[in-house]
Coordinates of C-alpha atoms in Angstrom, one line a residue:
X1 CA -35.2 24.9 118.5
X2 CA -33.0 24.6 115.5
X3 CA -33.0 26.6 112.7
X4 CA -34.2 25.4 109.0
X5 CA -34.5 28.6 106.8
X6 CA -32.4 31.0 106.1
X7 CA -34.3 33.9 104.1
X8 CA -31.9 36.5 102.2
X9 CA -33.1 39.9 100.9
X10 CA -31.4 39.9 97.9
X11 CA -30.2 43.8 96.9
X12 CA -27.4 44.6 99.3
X13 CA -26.9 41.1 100.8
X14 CA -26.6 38.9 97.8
X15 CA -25.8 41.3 95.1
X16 CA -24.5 44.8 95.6
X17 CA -27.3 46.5 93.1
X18 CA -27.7 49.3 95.1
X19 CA -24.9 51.4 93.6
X20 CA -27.1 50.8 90.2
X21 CA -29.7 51.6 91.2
X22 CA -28.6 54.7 93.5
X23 CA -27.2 56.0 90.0
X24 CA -30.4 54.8 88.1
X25 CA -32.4 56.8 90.3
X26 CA -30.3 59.9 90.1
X27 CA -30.8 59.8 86.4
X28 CA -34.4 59.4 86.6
X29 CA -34.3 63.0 89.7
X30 CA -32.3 64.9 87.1
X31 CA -35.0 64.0 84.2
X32 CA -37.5 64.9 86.6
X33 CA -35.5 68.0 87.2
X34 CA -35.6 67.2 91.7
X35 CA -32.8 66.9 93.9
X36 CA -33.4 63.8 96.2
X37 CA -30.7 64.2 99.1
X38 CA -28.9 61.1 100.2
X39 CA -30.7 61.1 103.7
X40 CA -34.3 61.3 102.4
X41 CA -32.9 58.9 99.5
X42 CA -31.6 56.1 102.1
X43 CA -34.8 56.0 103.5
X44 CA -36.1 54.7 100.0
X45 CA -33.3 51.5 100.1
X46 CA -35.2 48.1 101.0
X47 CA -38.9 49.0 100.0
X48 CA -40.5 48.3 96.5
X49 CA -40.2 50.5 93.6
X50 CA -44.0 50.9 93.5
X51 CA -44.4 52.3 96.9
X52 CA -40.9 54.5 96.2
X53 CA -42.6 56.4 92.7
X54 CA -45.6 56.4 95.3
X55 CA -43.6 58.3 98.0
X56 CA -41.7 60.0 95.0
X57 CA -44.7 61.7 93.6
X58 CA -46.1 62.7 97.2
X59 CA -42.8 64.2 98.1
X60 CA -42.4 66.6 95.2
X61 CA -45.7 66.8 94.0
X62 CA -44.8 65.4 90.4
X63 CA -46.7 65.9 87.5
X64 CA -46.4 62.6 86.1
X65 CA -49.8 59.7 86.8
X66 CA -48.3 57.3 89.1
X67 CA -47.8 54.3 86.2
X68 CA -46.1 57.2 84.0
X69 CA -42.8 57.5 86.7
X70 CA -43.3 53.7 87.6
X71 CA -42.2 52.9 84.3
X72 CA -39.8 55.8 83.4
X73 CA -37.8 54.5 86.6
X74 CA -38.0 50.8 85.1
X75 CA -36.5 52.3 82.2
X76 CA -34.0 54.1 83.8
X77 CA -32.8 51.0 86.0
X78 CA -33.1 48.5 83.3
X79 CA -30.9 51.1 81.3
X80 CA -28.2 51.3 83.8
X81 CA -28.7 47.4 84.7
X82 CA -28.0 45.8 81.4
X83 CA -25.1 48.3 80.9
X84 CA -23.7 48.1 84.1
X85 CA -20.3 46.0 84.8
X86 CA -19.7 46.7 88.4
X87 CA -22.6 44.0 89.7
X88 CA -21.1 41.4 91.4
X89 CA -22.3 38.8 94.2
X90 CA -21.6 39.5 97.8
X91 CA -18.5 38.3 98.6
X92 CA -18.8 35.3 100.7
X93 CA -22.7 34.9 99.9
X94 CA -23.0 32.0 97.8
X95 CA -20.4 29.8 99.9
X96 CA -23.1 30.6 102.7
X97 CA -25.6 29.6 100.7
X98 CA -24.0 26.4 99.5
X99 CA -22.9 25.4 102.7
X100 CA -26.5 26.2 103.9
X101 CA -27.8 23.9 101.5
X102 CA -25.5 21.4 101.1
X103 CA -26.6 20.9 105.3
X104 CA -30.3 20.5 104.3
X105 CA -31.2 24.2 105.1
X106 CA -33.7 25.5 103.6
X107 CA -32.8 28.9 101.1
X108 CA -35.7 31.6 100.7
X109 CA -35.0 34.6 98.7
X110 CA -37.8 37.6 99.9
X111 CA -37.0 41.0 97.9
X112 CA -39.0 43.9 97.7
X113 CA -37.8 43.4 93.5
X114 CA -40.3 43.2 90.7
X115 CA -40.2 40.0 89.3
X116 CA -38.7 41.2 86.0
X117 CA -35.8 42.5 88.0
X118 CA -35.4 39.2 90.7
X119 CA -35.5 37.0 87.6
X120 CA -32.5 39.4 86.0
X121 CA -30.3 38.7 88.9
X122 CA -30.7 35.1 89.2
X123 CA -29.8 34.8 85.9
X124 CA -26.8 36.8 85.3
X125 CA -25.2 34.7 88.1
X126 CA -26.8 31.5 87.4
X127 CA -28.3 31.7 91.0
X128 CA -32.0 29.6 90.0
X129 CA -30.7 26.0 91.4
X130 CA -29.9 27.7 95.2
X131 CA -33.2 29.4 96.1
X132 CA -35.9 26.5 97.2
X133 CA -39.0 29.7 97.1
X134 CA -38.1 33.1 95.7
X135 CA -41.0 35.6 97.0
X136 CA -40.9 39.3 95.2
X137 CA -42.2 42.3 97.0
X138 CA -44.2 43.1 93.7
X139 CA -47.0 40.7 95.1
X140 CA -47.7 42.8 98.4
X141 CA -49.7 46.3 98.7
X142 CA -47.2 47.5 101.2
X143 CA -43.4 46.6 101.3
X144 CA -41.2 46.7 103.9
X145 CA -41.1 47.8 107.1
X146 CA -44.4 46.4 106.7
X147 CA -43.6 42.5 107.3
X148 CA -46.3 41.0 104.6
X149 CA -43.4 39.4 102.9
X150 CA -41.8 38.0 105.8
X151 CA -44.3 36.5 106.8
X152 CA -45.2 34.7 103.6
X153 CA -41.7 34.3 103.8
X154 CA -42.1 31.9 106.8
X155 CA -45.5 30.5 106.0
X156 CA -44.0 29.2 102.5
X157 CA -41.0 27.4 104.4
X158 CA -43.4 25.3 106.4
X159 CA -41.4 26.2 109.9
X160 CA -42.5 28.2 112.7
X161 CA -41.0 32.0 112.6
X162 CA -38.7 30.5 115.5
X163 CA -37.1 28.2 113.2
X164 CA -36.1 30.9 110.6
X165 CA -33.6 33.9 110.4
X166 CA -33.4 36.7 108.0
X167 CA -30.4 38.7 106.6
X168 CA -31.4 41.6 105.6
X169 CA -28.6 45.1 105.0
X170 CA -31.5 48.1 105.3
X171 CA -33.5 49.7 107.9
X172 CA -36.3 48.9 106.3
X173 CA -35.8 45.5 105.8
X174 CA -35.0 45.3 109.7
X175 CA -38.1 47.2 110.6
X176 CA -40.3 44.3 108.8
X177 CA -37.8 41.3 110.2
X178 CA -38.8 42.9 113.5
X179 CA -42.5 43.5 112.7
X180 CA -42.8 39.6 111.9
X181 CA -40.9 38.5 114.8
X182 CA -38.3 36.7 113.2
X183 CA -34.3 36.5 114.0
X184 CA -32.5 38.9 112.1
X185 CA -28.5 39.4 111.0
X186 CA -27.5 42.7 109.2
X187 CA -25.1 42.6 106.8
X188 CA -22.9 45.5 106.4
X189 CA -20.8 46.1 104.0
X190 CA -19.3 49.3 102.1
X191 CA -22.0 49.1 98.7
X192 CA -24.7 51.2 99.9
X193 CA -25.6 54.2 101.9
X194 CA -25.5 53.7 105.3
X195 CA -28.5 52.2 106.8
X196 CA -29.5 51.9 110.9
X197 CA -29.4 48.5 111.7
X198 CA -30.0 48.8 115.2
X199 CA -32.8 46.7 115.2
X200 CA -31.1 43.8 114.4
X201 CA -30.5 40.5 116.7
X202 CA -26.7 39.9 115.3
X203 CA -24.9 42.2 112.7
X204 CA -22.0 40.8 110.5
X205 CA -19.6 42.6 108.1
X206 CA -18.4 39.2 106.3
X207 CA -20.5 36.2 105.2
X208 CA -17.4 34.3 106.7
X209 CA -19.1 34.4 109.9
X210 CA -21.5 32.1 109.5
X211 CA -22.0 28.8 108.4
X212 CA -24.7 25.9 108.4
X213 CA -23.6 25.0 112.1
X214 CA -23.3 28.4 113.4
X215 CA -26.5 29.3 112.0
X216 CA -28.8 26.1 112.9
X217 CA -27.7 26.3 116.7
X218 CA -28.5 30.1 117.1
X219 CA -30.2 30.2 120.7
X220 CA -33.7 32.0 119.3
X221 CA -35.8 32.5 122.7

């Protein structure tokens, strides 16, 4: 069975925004005067920001209501965002993508990104035109690992789960490719902390390494 969708996370696979937001966040622990160490930290990469300030506020029984640190860490993010100069697509990614589409494969971006923040991305790099269904975490009560978005993910391509892949770069994101029982490549690269991607079917450290034929005649059992 050949494959018609291809379904990128976006932070980490198309744009390397987790260095932003790794230093947005470490603004926002120093404000809240708490020291988040990089291994309880990594397990943060790849889920929403909701359920993060959730986990956040559990962790080290903050102060703050819930919507309070929700949008102090918007600020914080959209402060280091707007200023930041170091954000840059993946290097390889949107040759992918092209070639992907240019082949008549379907391109589904599912991120665990608020709207506000998907919307931000896609603009800066003029990326609108090469996603046919962009799906934001930001509509589901749990992110990943849970697979909710995954498998909207699939439902909105219109192909059985065995006709689509995912590229995903975290744990997390692997977890809930897993959990929906859908093919999935990590992407590795030197942007982010590291991340266990174990779990994945295939794991590639340059988007040079696949290509509309490569990817369409993946033998998916």
């Amino acid at each position: 069975m050949k494959i018609k969708a291809v379904i990128f996370d976006m932070d980490g696979v198309v744009v390397n925004t987790e260095p932003v937001g790794y230093r947005a966040d470490n603004d926002l622990f120093t404000a809240l005067n708490i020291q988040v160490p990089d291994d309880v930290y990594a397990t943060f990469v790849g889920t929403s920001p909701i359920n993060n300030m959730q986990r956040l506020k559990e962790l080290y029984n903050l102060p703050l209501s819930f919507e309070e640190l929700l949008a102090k860490r918007q600020k914080y993010y959209f402060d280091v965002f707007d200023a930041a100069q170091d954000i840059h697509l993946m290097p390889g990614v949107l040759d992918l993508i092209k070639n992907l589409r240019q082949n008549g494969m379907m391109v589904i971006l599912a991120s665990s990104a608020v709207k506000i923040k998907i919307n931000k991305i896609l603009d800066r790099f003029d990326l609108h035109p090469y996603f046919d269904k962009v799906i934001s975490g930001e509509d589901f009560e749990f992110s990943k690992p849970n697979p909710a978005i995954f498998i909207e993910a699939v439902a909105q391509s219109g192909f059985s789960k065995n006709e689509c892949i995912i590229i995903e770069d975290s744990a997390n994101g692997i977890q809930a490719a897993n959990a929906a029982g859908v093919y999935c490549i990590a992407y590795v690269s030197n942007h982010g902390l590291a991340q266990d991607t174990t779990g994945a079917d295939k794991i590639i450290t340059d988007f040079s390494a696949l290509d509309y034929l490569k990817i369409s005649n993946l033998n998916i059992k």
